Tab-separated table of C-alpha atoms and ligand atoms in Angstrom:
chain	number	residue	atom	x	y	z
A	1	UNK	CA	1.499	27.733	3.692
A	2	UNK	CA	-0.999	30.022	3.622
A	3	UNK	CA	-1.755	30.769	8.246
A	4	UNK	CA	-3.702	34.204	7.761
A	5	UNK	CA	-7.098	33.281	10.266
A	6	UNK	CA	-6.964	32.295	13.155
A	7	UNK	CA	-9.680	30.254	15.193
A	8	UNK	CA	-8.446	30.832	18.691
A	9	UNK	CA	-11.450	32.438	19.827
A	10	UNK	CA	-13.647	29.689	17.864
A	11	UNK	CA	-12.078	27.168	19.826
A	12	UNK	CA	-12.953	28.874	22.874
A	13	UNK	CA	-16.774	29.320	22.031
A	14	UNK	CA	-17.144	25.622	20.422
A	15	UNK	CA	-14.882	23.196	22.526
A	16	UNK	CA	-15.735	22.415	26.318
A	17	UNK	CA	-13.238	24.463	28.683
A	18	UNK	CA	-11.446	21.834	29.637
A	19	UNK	CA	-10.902	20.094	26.012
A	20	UNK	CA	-9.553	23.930	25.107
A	21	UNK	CA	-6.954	23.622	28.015
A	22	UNK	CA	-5.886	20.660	27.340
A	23	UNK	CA	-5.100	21.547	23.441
A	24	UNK	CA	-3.116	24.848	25.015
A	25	UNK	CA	-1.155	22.174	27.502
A	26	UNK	CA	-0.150	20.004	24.297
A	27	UNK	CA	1.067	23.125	22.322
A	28	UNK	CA	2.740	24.196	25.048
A	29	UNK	CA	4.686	20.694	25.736
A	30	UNK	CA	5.242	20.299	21.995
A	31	UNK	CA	7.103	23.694	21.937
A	32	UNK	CA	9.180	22.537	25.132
A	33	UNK	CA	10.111	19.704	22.709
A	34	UNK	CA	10.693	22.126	19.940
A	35	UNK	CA	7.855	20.124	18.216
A	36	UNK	CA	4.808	22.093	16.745
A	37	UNK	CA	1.042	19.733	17.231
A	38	UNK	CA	-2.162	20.640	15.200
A	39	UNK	CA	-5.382	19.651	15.335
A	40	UNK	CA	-6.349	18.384	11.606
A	41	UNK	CA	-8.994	16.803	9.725
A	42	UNK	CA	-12.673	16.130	10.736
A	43	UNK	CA	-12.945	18.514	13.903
A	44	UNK	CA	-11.492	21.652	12.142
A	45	UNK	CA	-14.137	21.116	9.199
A	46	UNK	CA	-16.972	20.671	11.855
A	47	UNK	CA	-15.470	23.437	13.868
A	48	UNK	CA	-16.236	25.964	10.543
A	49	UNK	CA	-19.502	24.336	9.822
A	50	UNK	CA	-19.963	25.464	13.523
A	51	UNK	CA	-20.689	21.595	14.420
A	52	UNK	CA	-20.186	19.923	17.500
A	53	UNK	CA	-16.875	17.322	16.954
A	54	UNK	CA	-14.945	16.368	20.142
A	55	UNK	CA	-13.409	13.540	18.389
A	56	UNK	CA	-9.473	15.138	18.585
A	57	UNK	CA	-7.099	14.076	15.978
A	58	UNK	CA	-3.813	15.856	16.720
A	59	UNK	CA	-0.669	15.810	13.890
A	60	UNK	CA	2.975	16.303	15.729
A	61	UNK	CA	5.985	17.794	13.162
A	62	UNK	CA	8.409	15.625	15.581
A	63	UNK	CA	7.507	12.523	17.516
A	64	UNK	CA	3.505	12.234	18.202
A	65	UNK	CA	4.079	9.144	20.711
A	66	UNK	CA	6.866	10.785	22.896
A	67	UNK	CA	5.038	14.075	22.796
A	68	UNK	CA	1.930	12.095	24.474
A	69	UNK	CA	4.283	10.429	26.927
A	70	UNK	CA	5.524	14.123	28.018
A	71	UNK	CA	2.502	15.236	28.188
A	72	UNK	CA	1.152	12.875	30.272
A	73	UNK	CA	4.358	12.422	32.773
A	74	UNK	CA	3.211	10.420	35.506
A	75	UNK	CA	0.043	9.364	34.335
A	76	UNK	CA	0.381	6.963	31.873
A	77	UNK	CA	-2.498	5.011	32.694
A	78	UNK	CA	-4.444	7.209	30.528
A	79	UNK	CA	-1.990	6.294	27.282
A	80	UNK	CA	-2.642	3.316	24.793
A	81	UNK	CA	0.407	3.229	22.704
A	82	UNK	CA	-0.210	1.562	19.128
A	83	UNK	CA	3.885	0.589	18.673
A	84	UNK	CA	2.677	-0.764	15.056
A	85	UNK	CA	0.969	2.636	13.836
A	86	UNK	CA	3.273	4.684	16.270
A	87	UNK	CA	0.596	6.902	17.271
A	88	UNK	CA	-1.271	6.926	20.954
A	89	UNK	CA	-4.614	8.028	22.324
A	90	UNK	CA	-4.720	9.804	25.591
A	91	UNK	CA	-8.233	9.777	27.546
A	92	UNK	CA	-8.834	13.282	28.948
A	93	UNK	CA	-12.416	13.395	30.761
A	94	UNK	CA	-14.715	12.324	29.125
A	95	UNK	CA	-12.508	12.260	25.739
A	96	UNK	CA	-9.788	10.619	23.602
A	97	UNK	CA	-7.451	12.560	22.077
A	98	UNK	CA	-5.256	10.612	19.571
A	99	UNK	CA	-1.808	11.671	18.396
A	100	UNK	CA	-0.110	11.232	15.222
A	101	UNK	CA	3.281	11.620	13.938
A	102	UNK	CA	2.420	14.395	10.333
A	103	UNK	CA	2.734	11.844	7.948
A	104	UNK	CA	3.608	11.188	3.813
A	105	UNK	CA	2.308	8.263	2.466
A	106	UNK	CA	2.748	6.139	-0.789
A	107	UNK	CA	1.017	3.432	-1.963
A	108	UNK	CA	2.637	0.212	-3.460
A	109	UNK	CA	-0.421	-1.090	-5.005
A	110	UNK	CA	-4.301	-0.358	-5.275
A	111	UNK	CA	-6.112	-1.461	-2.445
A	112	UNK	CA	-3.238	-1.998	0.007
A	113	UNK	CA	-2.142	0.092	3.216
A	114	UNK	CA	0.267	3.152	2.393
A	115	UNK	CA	3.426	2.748	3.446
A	116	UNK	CA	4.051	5.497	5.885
A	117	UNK	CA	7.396	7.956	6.042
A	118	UNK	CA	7.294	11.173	8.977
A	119	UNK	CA	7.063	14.557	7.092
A	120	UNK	CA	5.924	18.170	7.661
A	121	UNK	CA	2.228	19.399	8.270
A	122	UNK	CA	1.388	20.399	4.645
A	123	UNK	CA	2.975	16.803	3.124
A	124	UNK	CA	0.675	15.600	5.660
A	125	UNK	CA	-2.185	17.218	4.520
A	126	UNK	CA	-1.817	16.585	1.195
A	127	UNK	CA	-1.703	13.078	1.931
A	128	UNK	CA	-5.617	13.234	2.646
A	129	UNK	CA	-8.994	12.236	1.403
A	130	UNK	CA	-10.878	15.532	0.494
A	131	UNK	CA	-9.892	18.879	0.753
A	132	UNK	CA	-12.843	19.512	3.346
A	133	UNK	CA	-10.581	17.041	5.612
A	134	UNK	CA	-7.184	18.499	4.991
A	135	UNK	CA	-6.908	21.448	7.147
A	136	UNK	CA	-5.034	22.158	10.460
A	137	UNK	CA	-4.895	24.260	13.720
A	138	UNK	CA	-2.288	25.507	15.134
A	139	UNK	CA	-1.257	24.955	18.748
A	140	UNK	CA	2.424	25.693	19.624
A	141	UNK	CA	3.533	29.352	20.649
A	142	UNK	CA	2.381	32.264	17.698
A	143	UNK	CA	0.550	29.395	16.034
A	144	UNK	CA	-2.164	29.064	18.200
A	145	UNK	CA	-5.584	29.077	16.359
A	146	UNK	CA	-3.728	29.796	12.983
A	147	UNK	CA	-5.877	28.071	10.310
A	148	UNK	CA	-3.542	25.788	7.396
A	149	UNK	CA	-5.414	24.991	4.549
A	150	UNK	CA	-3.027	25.026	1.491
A	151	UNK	CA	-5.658	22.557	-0.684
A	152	UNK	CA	-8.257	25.682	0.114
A	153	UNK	CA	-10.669	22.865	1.780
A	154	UNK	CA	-12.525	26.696	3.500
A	155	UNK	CA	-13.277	27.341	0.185
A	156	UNK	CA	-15.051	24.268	-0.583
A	157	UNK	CA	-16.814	24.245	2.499
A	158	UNK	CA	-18.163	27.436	1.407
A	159	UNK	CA	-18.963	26.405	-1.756
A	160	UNK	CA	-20.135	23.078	-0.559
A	161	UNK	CA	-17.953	20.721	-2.655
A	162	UNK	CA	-16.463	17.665	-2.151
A	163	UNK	CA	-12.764	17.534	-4.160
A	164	UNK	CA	-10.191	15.127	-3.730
A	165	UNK	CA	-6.502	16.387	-3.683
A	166	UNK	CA	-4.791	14.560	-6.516
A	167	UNK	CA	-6.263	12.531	-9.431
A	168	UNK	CA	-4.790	9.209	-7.811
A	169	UNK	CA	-6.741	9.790	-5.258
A	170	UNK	CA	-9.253	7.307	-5.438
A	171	UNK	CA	-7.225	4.200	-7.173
A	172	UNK	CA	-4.369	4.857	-3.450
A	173	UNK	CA	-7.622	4.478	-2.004
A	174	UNK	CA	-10.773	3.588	-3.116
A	175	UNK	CA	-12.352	3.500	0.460
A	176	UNK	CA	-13.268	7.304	-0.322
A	177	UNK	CA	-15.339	6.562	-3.118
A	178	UNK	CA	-17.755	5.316	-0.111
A	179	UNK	CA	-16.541	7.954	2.027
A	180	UNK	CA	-17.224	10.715	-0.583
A	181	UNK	CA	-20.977	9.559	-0.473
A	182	UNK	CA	-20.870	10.017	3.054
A	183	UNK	CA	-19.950	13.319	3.372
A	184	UNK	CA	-22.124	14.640	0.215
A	185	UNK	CA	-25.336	13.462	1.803
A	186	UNK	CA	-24.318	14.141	5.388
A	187	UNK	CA	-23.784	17.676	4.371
A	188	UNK	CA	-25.923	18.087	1.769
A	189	UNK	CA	-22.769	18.696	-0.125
A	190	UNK	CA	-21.929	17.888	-3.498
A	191	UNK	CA	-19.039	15.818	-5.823
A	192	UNK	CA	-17.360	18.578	-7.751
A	193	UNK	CA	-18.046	17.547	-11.367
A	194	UNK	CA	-14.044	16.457	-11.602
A	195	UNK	CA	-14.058	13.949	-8.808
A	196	UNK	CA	-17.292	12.771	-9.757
A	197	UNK	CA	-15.960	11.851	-13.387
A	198	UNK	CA	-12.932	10.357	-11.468
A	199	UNK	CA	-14.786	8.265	-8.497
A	200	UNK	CA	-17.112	6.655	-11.018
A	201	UNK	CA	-13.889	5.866	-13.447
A	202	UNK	CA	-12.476	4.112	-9.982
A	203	UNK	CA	-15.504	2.581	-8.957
A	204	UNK	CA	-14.478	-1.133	-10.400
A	205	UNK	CA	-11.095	-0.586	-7.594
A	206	UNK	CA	-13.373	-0.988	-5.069
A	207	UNK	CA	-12.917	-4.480	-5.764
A	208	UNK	CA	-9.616	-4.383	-4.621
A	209	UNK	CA	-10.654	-3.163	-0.913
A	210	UNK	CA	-10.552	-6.381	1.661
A	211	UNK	CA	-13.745	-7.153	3.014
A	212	UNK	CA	-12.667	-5.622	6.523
A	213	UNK	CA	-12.135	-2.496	5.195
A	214	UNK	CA	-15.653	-2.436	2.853
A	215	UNK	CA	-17.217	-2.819	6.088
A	216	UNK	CA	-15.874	-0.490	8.311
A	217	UNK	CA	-16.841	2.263	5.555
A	218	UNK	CA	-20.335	0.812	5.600
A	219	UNK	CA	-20.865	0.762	9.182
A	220	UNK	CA	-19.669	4.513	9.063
A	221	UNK	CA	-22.945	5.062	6.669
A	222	UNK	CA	-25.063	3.332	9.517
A	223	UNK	CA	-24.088	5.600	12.166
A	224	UNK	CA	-25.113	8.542	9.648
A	225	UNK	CA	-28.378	10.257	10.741
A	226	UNK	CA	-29.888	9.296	7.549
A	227	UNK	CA	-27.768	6.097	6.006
A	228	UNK	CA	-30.250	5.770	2.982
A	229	UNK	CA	-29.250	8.937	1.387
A	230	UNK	CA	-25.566	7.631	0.578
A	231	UNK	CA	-27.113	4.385	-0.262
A	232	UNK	CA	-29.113	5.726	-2.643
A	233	UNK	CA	-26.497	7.688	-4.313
A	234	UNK	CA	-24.366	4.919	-4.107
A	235	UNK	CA	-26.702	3.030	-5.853
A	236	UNK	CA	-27.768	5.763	-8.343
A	237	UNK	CA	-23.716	5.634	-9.407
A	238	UNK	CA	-23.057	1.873	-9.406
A	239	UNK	CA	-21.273	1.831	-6.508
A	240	UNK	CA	-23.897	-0.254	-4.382
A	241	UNK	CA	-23.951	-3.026	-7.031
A	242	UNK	CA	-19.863	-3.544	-5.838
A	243	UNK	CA	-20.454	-3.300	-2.465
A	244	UNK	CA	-22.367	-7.052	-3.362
A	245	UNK	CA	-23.749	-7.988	-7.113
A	246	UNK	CA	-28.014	-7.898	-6.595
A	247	UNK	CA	-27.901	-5.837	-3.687
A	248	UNK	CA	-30.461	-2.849	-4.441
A	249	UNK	CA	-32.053	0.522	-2.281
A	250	UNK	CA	-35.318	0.944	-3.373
A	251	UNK	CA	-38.305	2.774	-2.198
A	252	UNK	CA	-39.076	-0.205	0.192
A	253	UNK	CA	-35.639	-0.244	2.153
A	254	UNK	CA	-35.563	3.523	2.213
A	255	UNK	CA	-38.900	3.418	3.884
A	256	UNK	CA	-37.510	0.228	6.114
A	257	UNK	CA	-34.694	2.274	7.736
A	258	UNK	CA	-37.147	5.552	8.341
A	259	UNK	CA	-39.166	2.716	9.965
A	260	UNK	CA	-36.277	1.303	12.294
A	261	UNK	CA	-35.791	4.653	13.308
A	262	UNK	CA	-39.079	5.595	14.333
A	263	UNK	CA	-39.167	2.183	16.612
A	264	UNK	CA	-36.146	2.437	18.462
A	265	UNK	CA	-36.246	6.287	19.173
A	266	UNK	CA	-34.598	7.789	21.392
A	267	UNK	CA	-31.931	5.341	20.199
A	268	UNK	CA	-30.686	5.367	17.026
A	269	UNK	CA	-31.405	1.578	15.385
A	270	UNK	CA	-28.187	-0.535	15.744
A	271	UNK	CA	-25.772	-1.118	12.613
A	272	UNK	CA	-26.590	-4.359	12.949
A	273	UNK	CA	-29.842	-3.611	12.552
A	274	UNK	CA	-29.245	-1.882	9.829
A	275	UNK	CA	-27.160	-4.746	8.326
A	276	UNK	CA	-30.210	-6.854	8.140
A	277	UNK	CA	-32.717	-4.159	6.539
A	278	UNK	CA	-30.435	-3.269	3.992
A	279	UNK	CA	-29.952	-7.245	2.687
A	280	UNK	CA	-32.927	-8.199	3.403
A	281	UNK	CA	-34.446	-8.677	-0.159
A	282	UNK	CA	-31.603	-11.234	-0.478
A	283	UNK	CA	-31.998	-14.780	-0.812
A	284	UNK	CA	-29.868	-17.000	1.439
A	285	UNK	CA	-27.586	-18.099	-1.351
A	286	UNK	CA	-26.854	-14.305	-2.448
A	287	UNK	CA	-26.504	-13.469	1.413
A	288	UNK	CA	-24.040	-16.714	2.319
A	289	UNK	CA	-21.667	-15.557	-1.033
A	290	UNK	CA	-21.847	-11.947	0.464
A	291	UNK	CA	-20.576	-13.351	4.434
A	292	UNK	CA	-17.912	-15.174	2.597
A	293	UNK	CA	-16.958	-12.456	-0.286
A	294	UNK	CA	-16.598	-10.337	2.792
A	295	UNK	CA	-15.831	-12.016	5.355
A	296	UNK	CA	-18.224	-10.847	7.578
A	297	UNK	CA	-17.879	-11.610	11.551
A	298	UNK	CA	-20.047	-13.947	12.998
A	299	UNK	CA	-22.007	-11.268	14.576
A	300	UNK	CA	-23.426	-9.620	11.273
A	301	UNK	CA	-23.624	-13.254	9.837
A	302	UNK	CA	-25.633	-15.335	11.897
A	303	UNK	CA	-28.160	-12.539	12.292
A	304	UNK	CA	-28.435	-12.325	8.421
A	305	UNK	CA	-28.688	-15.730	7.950
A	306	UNK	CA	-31.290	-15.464	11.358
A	307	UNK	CA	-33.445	-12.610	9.264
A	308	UNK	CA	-33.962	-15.130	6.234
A	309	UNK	CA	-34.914	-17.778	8.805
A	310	UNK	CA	-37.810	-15.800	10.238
A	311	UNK	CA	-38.699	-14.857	6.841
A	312	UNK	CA	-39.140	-17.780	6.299
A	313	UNK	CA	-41.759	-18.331	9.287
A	314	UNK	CA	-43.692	-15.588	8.099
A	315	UNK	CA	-46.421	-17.586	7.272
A	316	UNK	CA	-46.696	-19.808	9.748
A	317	UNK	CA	-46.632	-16.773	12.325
A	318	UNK	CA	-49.455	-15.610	10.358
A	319	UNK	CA	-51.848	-18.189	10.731
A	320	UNK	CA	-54.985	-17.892	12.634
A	321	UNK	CA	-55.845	-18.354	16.339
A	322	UNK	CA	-51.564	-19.168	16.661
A	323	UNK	CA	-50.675	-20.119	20.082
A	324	UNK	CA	-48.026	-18.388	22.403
A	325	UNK	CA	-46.682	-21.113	22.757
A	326	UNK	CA	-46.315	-22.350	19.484
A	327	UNK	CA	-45.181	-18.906	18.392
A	328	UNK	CA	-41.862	-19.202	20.736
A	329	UNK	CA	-41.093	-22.340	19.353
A	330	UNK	CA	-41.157	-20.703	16.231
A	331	UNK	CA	-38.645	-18.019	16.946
A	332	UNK	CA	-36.798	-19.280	20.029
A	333	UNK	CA	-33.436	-18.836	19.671
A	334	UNK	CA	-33.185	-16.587	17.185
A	335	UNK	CA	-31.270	-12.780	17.587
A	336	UNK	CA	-33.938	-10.703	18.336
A	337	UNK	CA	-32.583	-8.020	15.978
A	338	UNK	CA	-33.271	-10.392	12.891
A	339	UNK	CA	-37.019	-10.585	14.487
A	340	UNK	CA	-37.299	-7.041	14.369
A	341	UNK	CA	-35.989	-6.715	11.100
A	342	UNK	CA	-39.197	-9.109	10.202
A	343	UNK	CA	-41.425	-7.249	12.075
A	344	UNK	CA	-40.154	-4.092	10.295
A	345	UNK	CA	-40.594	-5.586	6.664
A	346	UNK	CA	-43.404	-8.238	6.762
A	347	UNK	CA	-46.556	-6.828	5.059
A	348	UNK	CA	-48.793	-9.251	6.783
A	349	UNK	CA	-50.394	-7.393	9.843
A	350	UNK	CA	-50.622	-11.186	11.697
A	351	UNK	CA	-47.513	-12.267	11.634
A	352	UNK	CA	-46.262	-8.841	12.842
A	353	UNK	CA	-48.455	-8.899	15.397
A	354	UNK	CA	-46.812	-12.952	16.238
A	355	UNK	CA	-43.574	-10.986	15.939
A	356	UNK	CA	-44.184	-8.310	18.489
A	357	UNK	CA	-45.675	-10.690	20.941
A	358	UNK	CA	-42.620	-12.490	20.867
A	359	UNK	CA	-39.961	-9.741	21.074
A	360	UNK	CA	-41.822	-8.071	23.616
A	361	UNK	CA	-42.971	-10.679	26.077
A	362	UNK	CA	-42.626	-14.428	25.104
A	363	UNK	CA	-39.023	-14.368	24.301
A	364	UNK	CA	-38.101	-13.368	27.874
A	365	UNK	CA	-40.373	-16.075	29.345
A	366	UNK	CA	-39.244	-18.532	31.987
A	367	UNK	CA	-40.500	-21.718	34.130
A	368	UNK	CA	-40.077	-21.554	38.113
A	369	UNK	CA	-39.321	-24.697	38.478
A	370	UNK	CA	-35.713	-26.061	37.339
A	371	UNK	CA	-34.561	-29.153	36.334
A	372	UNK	CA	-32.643	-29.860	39.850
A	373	UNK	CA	-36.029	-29.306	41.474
A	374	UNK	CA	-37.831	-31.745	39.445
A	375	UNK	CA	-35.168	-33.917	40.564
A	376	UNK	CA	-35.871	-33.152	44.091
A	377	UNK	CA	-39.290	-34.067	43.512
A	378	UNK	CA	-37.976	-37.270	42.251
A	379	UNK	CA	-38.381	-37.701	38.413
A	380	UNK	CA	-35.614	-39.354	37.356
A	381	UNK	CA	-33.378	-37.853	34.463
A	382	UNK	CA	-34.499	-38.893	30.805
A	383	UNK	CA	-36.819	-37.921	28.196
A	384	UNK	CA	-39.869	-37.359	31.412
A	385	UNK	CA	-38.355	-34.702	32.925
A	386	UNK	CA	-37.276	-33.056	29.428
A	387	UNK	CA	-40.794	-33.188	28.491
A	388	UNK	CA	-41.925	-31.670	32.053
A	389	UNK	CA	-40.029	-28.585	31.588
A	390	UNK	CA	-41.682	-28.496	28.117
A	391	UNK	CA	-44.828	-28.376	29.112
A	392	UNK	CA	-44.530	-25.970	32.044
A	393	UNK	CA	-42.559	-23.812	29.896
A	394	UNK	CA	-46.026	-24.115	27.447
A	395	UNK	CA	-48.283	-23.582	30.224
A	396	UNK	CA	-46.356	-20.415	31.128
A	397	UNK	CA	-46.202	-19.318	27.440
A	398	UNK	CA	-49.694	-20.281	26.939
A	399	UNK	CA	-51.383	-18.227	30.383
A	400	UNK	CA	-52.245	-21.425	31.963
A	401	UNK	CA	-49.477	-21.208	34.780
A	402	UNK	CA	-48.397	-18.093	36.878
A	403	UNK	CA	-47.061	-19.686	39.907
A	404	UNK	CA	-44.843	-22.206	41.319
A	405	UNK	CA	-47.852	-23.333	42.347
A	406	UNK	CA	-49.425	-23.767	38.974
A	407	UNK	CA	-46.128	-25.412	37.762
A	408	UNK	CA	-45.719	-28.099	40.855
A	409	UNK	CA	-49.497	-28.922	39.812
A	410	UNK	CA	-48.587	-29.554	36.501
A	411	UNK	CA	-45.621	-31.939	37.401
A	412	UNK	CA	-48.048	-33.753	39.582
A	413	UNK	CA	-50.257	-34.390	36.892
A	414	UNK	CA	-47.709	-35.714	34.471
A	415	UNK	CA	-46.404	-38.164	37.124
A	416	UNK	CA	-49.972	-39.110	38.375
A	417	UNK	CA	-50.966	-40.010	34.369
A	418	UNK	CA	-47.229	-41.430	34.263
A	419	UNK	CA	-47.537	-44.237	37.042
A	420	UNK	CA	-51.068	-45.492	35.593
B	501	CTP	N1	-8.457	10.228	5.966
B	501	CTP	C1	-8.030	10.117	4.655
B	501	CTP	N2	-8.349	9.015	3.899
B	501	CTP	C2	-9.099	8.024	4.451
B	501	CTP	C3	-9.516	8.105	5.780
B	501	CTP	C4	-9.190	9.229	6.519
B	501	CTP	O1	-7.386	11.025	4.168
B	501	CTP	N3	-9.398	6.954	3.715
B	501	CTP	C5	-8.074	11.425	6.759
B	501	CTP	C6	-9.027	12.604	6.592
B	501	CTP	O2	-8.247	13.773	6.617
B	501	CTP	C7	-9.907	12.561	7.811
B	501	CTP	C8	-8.950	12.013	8.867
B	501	CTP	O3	-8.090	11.114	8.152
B	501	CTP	O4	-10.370	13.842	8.159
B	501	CTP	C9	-9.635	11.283	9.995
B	501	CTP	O5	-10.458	10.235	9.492
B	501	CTP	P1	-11.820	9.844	10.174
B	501	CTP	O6	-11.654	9.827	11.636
B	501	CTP	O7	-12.324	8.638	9.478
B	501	CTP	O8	-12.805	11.008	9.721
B	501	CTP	P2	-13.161	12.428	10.309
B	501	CTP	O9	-12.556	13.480	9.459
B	501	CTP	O10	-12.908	12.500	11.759
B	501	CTP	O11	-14.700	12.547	9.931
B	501	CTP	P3	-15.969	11.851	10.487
B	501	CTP	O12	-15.560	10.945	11.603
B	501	CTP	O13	-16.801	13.003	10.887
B	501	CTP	O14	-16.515	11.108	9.330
């Protein structure tokens, strides 16, 4: 395999000091083990594009979860062993560094996890997505720094192309027809005409991806800088329509996520967040078929099915001279992230304005005055006291009560009127 450049001094410019020793310790304990480790995949491509990556994937020719165990001797507190994947993670600092036995894999059917047999650095390799992703580092002995790229992934990255390695590539795996988008736009890369013509062939195998899967690789796309560029690709080549029939990116969503980002900067706007912007055009019927198709965890669903909810509010929220109080009942209980999906989407100026009164003061309003101390002020338990806490609660909501003082008044009242 071609080893003729070598990134040592790279290393030493891009990684954090400590990062860079701890690569030289596990090339040094793989040789004592007459092993050879590499770093591969995402962090060498970054590492040419001169990008920040600290996320270490390391390949061991030998055995990747005794070489972590070596490494680590006494300290094996900072090892999580996966016995079913046989590979480990090591936290280093502030950083995990997981380890991998080099790998071949071979699929039995479309869709379904490779099965997995231990092989050399370039079967490894070759085993990949794109060629961009299928390069190594040395780190044992002579090796150190030595660039392996036998699919010529530098090349690509020079010419900014994507390529997959093999013309099976997608049907093994059809999770990089979503990944493919993600790297294009994130680089401003794009699909060498070849794997185009082959990703949108494979495009209907996508059906054959379990639900889990589909929405890992779309969470990926949230944490993106800018998600809606792969969505709109994705829904340029018909590849958005499989992610869920109906679903759609037009002008409005794109604008929606530019939106989200703008309100929760610094932070980048949740996935979740995300989630509901991007289905929000849905109705519920299209949305419930889309949690069960797939199989979406209950913290993505009820917040979708939250969003249509508080769509449908809208226009109550909107009306004029609302109360407070009556707004909260509206929304109460609610995730908050499905109101600020609303607030991001609704054209109506009034019932944004109910929305942001809400998320940013009603919904965190309490009463004083408990339950067990309406008790101690002896009103018996039943529908009275229910309705007590009601109506302090509204007096809070509504300005009409700031103090303990206000609330005991209130009680007062109510039994006063209660024993005429
Ligand atoms: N990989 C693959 N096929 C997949 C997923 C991953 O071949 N369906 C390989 C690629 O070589 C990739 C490596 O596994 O580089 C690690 O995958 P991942 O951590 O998802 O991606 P990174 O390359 O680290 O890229 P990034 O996290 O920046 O997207």
């Amino acid at each position: 395999m071609n080893a003729e450049i070598n990134l040592a001094e790279k290393l030493g410019q891009k990684l954090p000091p400590q990062l860079v020793d701890f690569l030289q310790l596990a090339g040094r304990k793989a040789a004592d083990r007459r092993e050879k480790a590499y770093i591969v995949g995402g962090v060498v491509r970054d590492l040419l594009l001169g990008l920040d990556n600290y996320d270490i994937d390391l390949t061991v020719e030998g055995d990747a979860v005794a070489l972590a165990r070596y490494l680590m001797g006494s300290a094996s507190d900072r090892i999580t062993i996966h016995k079913q994947f046989n590979t480990a993670k090591i936290r280093w600092h502030d950083w995990n560094i997981d380890f991998v036995t080099a790998r071949s894999e071979t699929y039995a059917s479309p869709g379904a996890l490779p099965e997995i047999t231990p092989s050399t650095l370039e079967a490894d390799l070759k085993r990949r997505d794109f060629t961009i992703n299928a390069m190594a580092i040395g780190l044992s002995g002579k090796s150190y720094g030595m660039l392996y790229d036998p699919c010529n992934g530098k090349r690509d990255l020079a010419d900014k192309k994507i390529r997959i390695l093999h013309d099976a590539s997608f049907i093994d795996d059809s999770t990089r027809i979503w990944r493919g988008l993600r790297y294009e736009q994130r680089f401003g890369f794009e699909l060498e005409p070849h794997t185009l013509q082959l990703l949108q062939r494979d495009i209907p195998m996508l059906d054959a991806i379990s639900g889990e899967r589909i929405c890992y690789e779309i969470d990926c796309i949230f944490k993106e800088q800018y998600p809606e560029k792969v969505f709109k690709r994705a829904d340029r080549l018909g590849v958005l329509n499989r992610f869920h029939p109906g679903v759609k990116f037009d002008m409005h969503t794109e604008e929606r996520f530019s939106q989200a980002r703008e309100r929760c900067c610094p932070d980048s706007p949740s996935t979740l967040l995300y989630w509901l912007l991007l289905t929000y055009d849905l109705d519920i019927e299209t949305k419930e078929a889309m949690i069960s198709r797939l199989r979406l965890p209950k913290l993505i669903a009820q917040p979708l099915r939250d969003c249509s909810a508080v769509k449908d509010r809208l226009s109550l929220l909107a009306a004029p001279e609302i109360k407070p109080g009556e707004i909260y009942h509206l929304l109460f209980g609610y995730s908050l992230q499905a109101v600020l999906a609303n607030i991001i989407a609704t054209e109506t100026e009034e019932s944004r304005a109910a929305l942001c009164l809400y998320m940013e003061k009603l919904h965190g309003v309490k009463a004083i005055i408990t339950g067990s101390d309406l008790l101690e002020m002896g009103v018996t338990q039943g529908p009275l006291l229910k309705k007590m806490l009601d109506a302090i609660l509204d007096a809070r909501l509504n300005g009409k009560a700031s103090s303990r003082e206000d609330e005991i008044a209130i009680v007062r009242k109510m039994q006063a009127e209660g024993s005429k």
